[in-house]
PDB file of C-alpha atoms in Angstrom:
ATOM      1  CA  UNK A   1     -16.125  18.547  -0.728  1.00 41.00           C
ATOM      2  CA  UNK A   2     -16.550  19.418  -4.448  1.00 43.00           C
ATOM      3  CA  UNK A   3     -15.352  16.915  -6.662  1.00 46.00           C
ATOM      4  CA  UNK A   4     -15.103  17.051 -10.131  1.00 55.00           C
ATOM      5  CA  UNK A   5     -18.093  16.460 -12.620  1.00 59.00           C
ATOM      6  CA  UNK A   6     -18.582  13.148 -13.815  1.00 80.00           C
ATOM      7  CA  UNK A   7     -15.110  12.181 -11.868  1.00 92.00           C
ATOM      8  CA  UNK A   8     -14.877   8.717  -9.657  1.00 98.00           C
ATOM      9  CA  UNK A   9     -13.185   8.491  -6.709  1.00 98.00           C
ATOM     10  CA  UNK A  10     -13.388   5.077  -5.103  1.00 98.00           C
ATOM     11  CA  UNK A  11     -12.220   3.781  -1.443  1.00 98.00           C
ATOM     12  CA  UNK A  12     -10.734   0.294  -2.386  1.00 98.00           C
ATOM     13  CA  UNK A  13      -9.894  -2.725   0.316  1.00 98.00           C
ATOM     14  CA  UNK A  14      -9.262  -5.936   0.100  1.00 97.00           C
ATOM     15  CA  UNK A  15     -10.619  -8.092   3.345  1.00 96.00           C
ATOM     16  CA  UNK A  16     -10.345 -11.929   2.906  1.00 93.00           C
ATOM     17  CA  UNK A  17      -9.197 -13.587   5.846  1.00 91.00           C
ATOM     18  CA  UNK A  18      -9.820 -17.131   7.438  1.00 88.00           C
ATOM     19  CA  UNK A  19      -9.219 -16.370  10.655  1.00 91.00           C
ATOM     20  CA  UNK A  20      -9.985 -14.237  13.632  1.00 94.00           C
ATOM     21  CA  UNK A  21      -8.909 -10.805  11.390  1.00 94.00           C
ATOM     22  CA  UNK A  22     -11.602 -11.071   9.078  1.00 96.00           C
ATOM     23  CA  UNK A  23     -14.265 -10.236  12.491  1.00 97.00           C
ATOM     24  CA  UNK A  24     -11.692  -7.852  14.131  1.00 97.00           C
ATOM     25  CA  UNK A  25     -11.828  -6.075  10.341  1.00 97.00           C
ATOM     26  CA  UNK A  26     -15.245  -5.969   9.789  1.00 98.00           C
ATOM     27  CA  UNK A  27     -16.019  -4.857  13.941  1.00 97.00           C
ATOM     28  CA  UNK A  28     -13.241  -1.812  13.688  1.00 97.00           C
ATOM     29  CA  UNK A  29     -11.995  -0.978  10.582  1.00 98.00           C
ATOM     30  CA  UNK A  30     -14.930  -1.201   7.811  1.00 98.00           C
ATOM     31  CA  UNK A  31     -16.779   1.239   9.800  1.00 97.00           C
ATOM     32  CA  UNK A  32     -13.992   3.628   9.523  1.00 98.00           C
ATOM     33  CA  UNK A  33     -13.397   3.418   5.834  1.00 98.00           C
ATOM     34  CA  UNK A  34     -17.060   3.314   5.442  1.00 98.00           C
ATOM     35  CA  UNK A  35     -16.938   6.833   7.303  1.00 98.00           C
ATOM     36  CA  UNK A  36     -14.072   8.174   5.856  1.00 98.00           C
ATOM     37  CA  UNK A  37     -15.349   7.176   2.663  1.00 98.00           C
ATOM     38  CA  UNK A  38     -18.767   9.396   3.051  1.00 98.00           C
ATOM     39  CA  UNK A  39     -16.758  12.120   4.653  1.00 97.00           C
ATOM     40  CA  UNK A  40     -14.801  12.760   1.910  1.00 98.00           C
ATOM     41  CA  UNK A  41     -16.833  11.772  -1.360  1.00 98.00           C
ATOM     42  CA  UNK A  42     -15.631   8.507  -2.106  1.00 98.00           C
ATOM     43  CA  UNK A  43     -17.459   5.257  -3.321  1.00 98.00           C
ATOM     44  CA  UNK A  44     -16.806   2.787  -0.409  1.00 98.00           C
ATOM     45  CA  UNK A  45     -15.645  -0.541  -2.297  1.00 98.00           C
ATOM     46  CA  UNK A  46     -14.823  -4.050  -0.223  1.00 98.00           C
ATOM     47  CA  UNK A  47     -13.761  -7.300  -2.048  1.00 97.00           C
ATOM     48  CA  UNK A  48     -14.318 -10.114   0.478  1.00 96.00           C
ATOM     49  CA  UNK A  49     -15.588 -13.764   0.417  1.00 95.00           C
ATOM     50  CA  UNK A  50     -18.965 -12.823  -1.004  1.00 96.00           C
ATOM     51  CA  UNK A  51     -18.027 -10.791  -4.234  1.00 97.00           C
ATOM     52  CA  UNK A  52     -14.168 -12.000  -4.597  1.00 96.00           C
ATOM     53  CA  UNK A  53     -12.650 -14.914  -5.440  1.00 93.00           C
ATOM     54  CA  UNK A  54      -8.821 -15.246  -4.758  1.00 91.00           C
ATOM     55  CA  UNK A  55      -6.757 -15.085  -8.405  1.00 92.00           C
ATOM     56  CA  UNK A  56      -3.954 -17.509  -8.434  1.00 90.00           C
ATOM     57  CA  UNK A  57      -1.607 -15.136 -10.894  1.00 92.00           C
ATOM     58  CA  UNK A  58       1.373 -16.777  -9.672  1.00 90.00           C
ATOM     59  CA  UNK A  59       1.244 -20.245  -8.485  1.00 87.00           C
ATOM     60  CA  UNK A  60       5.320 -20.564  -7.974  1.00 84.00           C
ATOM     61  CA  UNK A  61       4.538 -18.800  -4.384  1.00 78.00           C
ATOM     62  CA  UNK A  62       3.540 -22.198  -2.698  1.00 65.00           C
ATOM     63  CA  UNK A  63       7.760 -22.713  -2.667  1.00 57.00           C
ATOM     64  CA  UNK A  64       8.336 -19.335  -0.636  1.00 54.00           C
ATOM     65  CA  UNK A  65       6.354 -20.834   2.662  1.00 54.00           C
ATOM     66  CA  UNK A  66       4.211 -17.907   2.893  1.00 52.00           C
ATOM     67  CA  UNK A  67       0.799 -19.627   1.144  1.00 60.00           C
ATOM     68  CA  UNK A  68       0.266 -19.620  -2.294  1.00 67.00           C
ATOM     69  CA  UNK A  69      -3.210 -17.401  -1.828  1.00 70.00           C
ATOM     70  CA  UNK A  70      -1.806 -15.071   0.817  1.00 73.00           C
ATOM     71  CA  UNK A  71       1.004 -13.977  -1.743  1.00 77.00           C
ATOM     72  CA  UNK A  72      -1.281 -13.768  -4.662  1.00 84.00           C
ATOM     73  CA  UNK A  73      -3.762 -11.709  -2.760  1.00 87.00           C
ATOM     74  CA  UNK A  74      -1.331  -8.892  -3.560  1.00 90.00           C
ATOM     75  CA  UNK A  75      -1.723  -9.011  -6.750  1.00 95.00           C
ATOM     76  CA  UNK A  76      -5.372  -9.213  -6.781  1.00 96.00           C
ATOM     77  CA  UNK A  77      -5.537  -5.914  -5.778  1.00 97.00           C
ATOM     78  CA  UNK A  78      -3.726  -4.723  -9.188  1.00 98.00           C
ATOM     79  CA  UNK A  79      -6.319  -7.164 -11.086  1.00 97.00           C
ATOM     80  CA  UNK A  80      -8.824  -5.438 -10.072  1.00 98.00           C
ATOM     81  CA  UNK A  81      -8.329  -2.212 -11.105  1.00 98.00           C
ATOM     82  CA  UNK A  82      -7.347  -4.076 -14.490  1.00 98.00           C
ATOM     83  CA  UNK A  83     -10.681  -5.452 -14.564  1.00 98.00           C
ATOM     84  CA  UNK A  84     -12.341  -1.715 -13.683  1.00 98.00           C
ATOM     85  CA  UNK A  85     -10.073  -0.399 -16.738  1.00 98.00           C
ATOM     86  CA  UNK A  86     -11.006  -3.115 -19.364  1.00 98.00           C
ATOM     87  CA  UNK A  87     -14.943  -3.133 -18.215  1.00 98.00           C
ATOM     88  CA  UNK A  88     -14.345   0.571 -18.419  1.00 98.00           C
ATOM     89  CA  UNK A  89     -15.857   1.201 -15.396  1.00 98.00           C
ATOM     90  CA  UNK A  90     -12.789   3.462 -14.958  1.00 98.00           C
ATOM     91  CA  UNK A  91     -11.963   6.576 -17.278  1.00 97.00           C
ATOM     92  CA  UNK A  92      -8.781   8.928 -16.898  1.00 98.00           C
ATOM     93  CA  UNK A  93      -9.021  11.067 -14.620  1.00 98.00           C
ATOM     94  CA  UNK A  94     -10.505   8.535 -11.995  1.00 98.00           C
ATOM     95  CA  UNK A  95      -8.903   8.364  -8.734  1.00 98.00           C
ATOM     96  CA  UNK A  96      -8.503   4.991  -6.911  1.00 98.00           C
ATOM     97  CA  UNK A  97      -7.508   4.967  -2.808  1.00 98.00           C
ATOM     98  CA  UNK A  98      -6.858   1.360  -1.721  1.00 98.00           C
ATOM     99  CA  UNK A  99      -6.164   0.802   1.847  1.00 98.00           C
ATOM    100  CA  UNK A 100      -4.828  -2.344   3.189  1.00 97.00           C
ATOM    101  CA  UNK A 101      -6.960  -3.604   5.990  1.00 96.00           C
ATOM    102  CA  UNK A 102      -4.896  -3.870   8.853  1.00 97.00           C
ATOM    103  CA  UNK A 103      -4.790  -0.107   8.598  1.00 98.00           C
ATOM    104  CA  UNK A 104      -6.059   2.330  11.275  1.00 98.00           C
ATOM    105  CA  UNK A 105      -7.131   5.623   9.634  1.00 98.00           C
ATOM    106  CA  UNK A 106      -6.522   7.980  12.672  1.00 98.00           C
ATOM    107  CA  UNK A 107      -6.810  11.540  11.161  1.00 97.00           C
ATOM    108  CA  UNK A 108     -10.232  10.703   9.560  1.00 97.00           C
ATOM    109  CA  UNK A 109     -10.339  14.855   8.940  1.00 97.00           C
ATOM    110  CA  UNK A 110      -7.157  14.535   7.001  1.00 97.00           C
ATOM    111  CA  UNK A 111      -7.468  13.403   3.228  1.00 98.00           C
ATOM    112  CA  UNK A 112      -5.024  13.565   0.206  1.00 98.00           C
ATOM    113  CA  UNK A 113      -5.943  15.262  -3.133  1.00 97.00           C
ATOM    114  CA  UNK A 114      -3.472  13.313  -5.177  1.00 97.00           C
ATOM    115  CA  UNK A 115      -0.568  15.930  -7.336  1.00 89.00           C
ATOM    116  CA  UNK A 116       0.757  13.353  -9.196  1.00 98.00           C
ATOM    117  CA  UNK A 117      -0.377   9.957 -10.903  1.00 98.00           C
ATOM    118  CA  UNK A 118       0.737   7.421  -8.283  1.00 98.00           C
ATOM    119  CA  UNK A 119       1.280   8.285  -4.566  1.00 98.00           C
ATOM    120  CA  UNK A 120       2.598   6.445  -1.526  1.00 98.00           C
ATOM    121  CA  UNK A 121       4.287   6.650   1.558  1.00 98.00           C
ATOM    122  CA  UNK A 122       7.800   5.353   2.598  1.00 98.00           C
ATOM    123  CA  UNK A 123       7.544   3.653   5.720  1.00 97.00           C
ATOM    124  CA  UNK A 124       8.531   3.431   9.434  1.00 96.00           C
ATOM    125  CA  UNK A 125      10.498   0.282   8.279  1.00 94.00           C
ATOM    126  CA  UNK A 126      12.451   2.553   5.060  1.00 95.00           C
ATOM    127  CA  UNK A 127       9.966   0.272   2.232  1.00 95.00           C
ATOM    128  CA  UNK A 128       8.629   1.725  -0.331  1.00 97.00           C
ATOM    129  CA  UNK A 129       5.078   0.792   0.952  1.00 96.00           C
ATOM    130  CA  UNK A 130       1.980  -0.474  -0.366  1.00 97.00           C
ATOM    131  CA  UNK A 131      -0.256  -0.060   2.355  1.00 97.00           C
ATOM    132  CA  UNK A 132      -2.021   3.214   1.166  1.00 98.00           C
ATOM    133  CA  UNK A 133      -2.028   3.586  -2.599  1.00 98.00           C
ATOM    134  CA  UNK A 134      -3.543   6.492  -4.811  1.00 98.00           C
ATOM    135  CA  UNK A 135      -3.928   5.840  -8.506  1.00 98.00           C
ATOM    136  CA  UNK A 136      -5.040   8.434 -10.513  1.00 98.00           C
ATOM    137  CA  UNK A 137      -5.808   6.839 -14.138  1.00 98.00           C
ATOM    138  CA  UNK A 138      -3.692   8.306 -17.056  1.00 98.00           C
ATOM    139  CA  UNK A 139      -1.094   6.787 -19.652  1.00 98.00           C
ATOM    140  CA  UNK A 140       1.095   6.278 -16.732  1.00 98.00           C
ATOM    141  CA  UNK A 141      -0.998   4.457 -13.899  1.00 98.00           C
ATOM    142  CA  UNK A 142      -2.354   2.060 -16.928  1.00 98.00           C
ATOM    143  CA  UNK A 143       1.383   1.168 -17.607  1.00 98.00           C
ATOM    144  CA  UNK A 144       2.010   0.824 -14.230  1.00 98.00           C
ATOM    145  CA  UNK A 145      -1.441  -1.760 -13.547  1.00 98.00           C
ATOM    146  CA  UNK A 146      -0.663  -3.512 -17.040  1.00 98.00           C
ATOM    147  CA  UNK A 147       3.211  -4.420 -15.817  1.00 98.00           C
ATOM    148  CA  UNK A 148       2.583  -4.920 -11.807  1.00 97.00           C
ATOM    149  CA  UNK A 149       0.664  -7.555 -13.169  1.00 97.00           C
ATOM    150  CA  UNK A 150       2.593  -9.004 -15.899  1.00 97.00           C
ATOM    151  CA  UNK A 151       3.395 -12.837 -15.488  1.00 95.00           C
ATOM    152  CA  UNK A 152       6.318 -12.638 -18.151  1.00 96.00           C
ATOM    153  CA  UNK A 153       7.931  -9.739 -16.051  1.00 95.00           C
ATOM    154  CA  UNK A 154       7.027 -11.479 -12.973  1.00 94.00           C
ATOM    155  CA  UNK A 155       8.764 -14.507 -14.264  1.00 93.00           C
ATOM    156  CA  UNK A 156      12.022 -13.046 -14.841  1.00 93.00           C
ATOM    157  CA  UNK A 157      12.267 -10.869 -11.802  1.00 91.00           C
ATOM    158  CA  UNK A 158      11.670 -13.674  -9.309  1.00 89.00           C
ATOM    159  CA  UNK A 159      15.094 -15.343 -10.445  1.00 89.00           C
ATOM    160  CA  UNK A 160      16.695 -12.394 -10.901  1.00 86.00           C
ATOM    161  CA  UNK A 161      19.712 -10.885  -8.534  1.00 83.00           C
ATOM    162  CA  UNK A 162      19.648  -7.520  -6.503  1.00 80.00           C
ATOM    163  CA  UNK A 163      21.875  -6.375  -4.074  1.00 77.00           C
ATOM    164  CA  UNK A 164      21.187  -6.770  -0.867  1.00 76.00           C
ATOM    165  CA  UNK A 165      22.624  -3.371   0.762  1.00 74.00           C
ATOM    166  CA  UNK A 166      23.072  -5.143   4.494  1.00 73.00           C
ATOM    167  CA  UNK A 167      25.213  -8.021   2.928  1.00 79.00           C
ATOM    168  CA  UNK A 168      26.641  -6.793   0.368  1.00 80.00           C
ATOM    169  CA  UNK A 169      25.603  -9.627  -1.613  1.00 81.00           C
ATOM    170  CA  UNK A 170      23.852 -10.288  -4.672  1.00 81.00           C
ATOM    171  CA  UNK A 171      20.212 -12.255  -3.930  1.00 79.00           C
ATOM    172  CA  UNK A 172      17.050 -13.421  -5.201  1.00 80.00           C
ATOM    173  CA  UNK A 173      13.839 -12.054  -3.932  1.00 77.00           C
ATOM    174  CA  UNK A 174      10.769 -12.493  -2.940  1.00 77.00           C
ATOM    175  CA  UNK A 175       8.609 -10.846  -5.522  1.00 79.00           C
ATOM    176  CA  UNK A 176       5.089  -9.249  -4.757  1.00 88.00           C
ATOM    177  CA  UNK A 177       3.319  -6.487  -5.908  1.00 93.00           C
ATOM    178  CA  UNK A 178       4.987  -4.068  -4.031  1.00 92.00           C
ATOM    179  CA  UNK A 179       8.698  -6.044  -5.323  1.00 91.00           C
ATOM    180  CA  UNK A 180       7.760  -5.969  -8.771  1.00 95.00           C
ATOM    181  CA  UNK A 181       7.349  -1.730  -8.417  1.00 97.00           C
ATOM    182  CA  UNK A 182      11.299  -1.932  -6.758  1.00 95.00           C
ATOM    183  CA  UNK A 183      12.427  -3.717 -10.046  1.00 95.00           C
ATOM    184  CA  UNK A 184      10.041  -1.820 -12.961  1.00 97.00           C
ATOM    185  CA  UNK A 185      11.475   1.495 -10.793  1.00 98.00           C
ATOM    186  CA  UNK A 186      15.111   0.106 -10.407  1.00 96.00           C
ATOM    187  CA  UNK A 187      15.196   0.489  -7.029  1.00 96.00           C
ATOM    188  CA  UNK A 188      17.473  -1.257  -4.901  1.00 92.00           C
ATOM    189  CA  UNK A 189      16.573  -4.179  -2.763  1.00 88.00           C
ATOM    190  CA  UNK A 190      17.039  -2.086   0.860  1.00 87.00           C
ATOM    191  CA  UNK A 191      19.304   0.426   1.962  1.00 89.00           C
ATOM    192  CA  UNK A 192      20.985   1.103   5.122  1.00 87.00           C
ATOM    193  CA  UNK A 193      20.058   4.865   4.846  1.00 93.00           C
ATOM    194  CA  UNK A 194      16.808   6.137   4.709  1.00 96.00           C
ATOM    195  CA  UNK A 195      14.797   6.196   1.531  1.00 97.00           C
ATOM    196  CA  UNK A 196      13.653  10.229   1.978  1.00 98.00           C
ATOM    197  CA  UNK A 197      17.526  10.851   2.313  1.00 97.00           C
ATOM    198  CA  UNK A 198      18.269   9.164  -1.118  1.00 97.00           C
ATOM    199  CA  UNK A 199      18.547  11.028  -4.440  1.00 98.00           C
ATOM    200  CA  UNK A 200      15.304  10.620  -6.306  1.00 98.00           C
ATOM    201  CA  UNK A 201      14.205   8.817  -3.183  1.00 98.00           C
ATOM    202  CA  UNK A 202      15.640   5.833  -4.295  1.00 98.00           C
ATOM    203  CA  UNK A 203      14.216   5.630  -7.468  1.00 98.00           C
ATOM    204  CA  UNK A 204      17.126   3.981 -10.291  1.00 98.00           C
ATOM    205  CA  UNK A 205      19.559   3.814  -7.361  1.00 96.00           C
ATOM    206  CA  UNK A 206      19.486   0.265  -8.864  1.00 93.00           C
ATOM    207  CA  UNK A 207      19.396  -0.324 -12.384  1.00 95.00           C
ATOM    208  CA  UNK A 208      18.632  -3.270 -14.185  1.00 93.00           C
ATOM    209  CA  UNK A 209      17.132  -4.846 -17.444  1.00 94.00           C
ATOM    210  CA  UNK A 210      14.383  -5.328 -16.113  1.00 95.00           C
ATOM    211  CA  UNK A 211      13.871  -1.569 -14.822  1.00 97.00           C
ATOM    212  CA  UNK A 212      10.782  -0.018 -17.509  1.00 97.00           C
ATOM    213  CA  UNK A 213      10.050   3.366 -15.957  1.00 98.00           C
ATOM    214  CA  UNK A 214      12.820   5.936 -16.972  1.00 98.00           C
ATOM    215  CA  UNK A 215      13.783   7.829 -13.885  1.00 98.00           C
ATOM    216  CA  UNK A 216      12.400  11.205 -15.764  1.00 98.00           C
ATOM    217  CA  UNK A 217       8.891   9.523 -16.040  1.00 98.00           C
ATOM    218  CA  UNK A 218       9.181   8.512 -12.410  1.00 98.00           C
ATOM    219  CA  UNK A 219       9.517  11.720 -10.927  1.00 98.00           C
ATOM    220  CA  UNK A 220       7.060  13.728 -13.307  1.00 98.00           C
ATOM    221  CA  UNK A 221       4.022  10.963 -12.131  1.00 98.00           C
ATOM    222  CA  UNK A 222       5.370   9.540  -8.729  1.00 98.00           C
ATOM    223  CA  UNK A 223       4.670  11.473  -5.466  1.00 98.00           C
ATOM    224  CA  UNK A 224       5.799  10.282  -2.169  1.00 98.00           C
ATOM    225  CA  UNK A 225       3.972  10.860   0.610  1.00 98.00           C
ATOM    226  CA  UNK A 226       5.432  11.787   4.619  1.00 98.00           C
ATOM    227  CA  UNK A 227       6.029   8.613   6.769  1.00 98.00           C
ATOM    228  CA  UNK A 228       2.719   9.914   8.608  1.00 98.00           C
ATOM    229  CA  UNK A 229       0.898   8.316   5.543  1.00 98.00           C
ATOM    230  CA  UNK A 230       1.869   4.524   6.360  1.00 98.00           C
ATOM    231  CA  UNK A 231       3.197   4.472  10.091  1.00 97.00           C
ATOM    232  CA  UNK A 232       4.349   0.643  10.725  1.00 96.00           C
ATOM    233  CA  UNK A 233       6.088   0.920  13.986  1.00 94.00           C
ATOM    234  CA  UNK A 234       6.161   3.433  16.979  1.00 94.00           C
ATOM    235  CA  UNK A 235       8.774   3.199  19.838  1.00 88.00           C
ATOM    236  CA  UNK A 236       6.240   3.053  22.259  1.00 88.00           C
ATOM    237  CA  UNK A 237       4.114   0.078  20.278  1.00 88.00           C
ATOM    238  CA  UNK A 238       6.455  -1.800  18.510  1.00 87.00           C
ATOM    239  CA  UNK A 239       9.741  -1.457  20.287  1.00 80.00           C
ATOM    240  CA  UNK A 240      11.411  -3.166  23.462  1.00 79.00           C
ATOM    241  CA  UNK A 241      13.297  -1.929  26.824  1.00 71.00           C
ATOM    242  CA  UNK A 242      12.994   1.708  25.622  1.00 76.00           C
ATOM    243  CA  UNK A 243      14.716   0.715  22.240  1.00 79.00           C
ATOM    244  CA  UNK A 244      13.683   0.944  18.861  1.00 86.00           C
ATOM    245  CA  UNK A 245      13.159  -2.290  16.621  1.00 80.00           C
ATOM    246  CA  UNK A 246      15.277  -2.803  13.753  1.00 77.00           C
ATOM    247  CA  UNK A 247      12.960  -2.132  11.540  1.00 76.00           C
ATOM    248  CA  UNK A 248      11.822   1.278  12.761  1.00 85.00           C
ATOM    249  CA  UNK A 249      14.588   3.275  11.081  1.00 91.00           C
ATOM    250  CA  UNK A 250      12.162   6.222   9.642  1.00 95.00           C
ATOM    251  CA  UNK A 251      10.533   7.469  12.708  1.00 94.00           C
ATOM    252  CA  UNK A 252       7.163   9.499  14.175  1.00 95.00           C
ATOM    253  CA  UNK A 253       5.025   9.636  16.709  1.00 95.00           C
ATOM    254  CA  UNK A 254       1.487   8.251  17.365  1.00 96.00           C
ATOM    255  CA  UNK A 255       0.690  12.585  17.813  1.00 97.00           C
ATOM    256  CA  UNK A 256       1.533  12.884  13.657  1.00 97.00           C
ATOM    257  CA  UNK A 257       0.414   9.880  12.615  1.00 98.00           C
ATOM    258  CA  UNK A 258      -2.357   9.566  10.187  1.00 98.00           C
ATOM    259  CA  UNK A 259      -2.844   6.272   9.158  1.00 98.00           C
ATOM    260  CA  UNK A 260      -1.676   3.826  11.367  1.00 98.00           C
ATOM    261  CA  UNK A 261      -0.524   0.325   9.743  1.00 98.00           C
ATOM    262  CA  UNK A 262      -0.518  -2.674  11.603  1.00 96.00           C
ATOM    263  CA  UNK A 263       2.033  -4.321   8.915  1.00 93.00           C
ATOM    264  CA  UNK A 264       4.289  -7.286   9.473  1.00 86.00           C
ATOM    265  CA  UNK A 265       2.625  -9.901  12.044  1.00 86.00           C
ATOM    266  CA  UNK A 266       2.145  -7.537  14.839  1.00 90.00           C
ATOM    267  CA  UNK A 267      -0.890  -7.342  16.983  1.00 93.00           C
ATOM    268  CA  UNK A 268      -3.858  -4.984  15.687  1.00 96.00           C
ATOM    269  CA  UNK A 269      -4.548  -2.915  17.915  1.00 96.00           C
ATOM    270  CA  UNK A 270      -7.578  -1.668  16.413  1.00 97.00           C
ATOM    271  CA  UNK A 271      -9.858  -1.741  19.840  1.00 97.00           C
ATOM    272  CA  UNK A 272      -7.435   0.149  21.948  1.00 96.00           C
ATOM    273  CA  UNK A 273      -7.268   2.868  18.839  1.00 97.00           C
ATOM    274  CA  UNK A 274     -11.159   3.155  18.554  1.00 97.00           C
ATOM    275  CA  UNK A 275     -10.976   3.777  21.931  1.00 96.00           C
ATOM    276  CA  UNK A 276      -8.584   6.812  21.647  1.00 96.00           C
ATOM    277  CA  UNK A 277     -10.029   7.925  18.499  1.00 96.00           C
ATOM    278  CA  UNK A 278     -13.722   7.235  18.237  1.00 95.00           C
ATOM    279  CA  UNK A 279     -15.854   7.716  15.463  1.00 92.00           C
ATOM    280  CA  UNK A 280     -18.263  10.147  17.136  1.00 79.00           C
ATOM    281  CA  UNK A 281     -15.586  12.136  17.828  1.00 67.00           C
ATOM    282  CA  UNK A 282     -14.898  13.064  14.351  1.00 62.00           C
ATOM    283  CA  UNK A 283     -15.706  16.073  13.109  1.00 52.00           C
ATOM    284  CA  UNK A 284     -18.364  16.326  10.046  1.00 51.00           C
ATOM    285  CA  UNK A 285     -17.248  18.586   7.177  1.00 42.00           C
TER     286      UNK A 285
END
């Protein structure tokens, strides 16, 4: 692959677990981004125990019952690539791919040149997913880094109301990185149809003070990848008796997928896919 002169193009991951993940991680899936990383030019960068200690942005998240450092962890992504920009260790032009790590990469051959300044799939569960991000630096993906991690907007948006499309009612939520996107984008909480069938994919489809990106900015810098890009459930995986789970409402199969992520509590089932899809089975470019 030729990359540009003098561009970077780093392979980002965050893997800081205290439990049996952190070995199934580093025994199946650091190999493959290490791989996929080489294959296709990228610098290969892992925050763990030994070079990363846990931010506490937002200490309000011990009330939600999900741990205080598991929710910030999110966010720490985002503060990193702040800290790149302001050590300017990152110019324009710069392209960032973070991967969560419960994420299989299963078409190592296949890899995105981003056409836009922020890409990311909708999911298998219709959310406007995190999992696999690509930031390519400009004016826009600064204002984007800058405001995901903004305590004053965080503050406001966690006791702020959205509609909740299954209820009908007006909530609070649960703000994370990914939640903070929904409000700066203004879109709405979840909806009953899927995301890729929505005008502007969603995008201002809810509107609120709160909402910074104008829906013209959005779509000349946003691109949103196919579901194959961040696959989160498969009937055959993830569902029960033959039927689908109610959160699989954008669907593929495992034949399409490319990255397959292990979102949401279920089992990894990283073995069983090495198996399938080894590593010396990949073809070198």
């Amino acid at each position: 692959m030729v990359l540009e002169k003098n561009m970077r193009k780093i392979l980002t991951t965050f893997a800081i677990y205290d439990d049996a993940r952190q070995e199934k991680y580093e025994k199946w899936i650091r190999p493959r981004f290490q791989k996929y990383a080489d294959m296709h030019g990228l610098e290969f960068i892992e925050k763990n125990k030994s070079n990363w200690e846990t931010i506490i942005l937002h200490p309000e998240f011990v009330e939600c019952g999900w741990g205080v450092v598991r929710e910030n962890m999110h966010f720490n992504r985002w503060l990193y690539f702040q800290q790149l920009l302001d050590n300017n260790e990152l110019k324009d032009g710069d392209i960032i791919y973070q991967f969560d790590c419960d994420i299989f990469i299963k078409e190592m051959n296949t890899f995105y040149d981003p056409q836009k300044s922020f890409s990311y799939a909708i999911d298998s569960g219709n959310g406007h997913c995190f999992g696999f991000l690509v930031i390519k630096i400009n004016e826009f993906t600064r204002k984007l880094i800058k405001n995901i991690i903004s305590r004053e907007l965080w503050l406001k948006a966690r006791v702020a109301k959205f509609l909740d499309d299954r209820t009908g009612q007006a909530v609070t939520w649960h703000i994370a990185d990914q939640q903070m996107w929904y409000t700066l984008a203004g879109i709405k909480r979840y909806s009953k149809e899927s995301f890729f069938n929505l005008p502007n994919y969603g995008f201002h489809s809810e509107v609120t003070e709160l909402t910074l990106f104008p829906l013209e900015e959005i779509i000349n810098n946003v691109h949103i990848l196919p579901l194959e890009w961040n696959v989160t459930h498969l009937l055959e995986e993830t569902g029960r008796f033959g039927q689908r789970n109610e959160w699989d409402c954008n669907h593929t199969t495992e034949k399409d997928t490319i990255l397959r992520h292990f979102a949401g509590g279920q089992p990894w089932r990283f073995e069983e896919y090495t198996n399938k899809y080894p590593l010396e089975w990949i073809y070198e470019k």
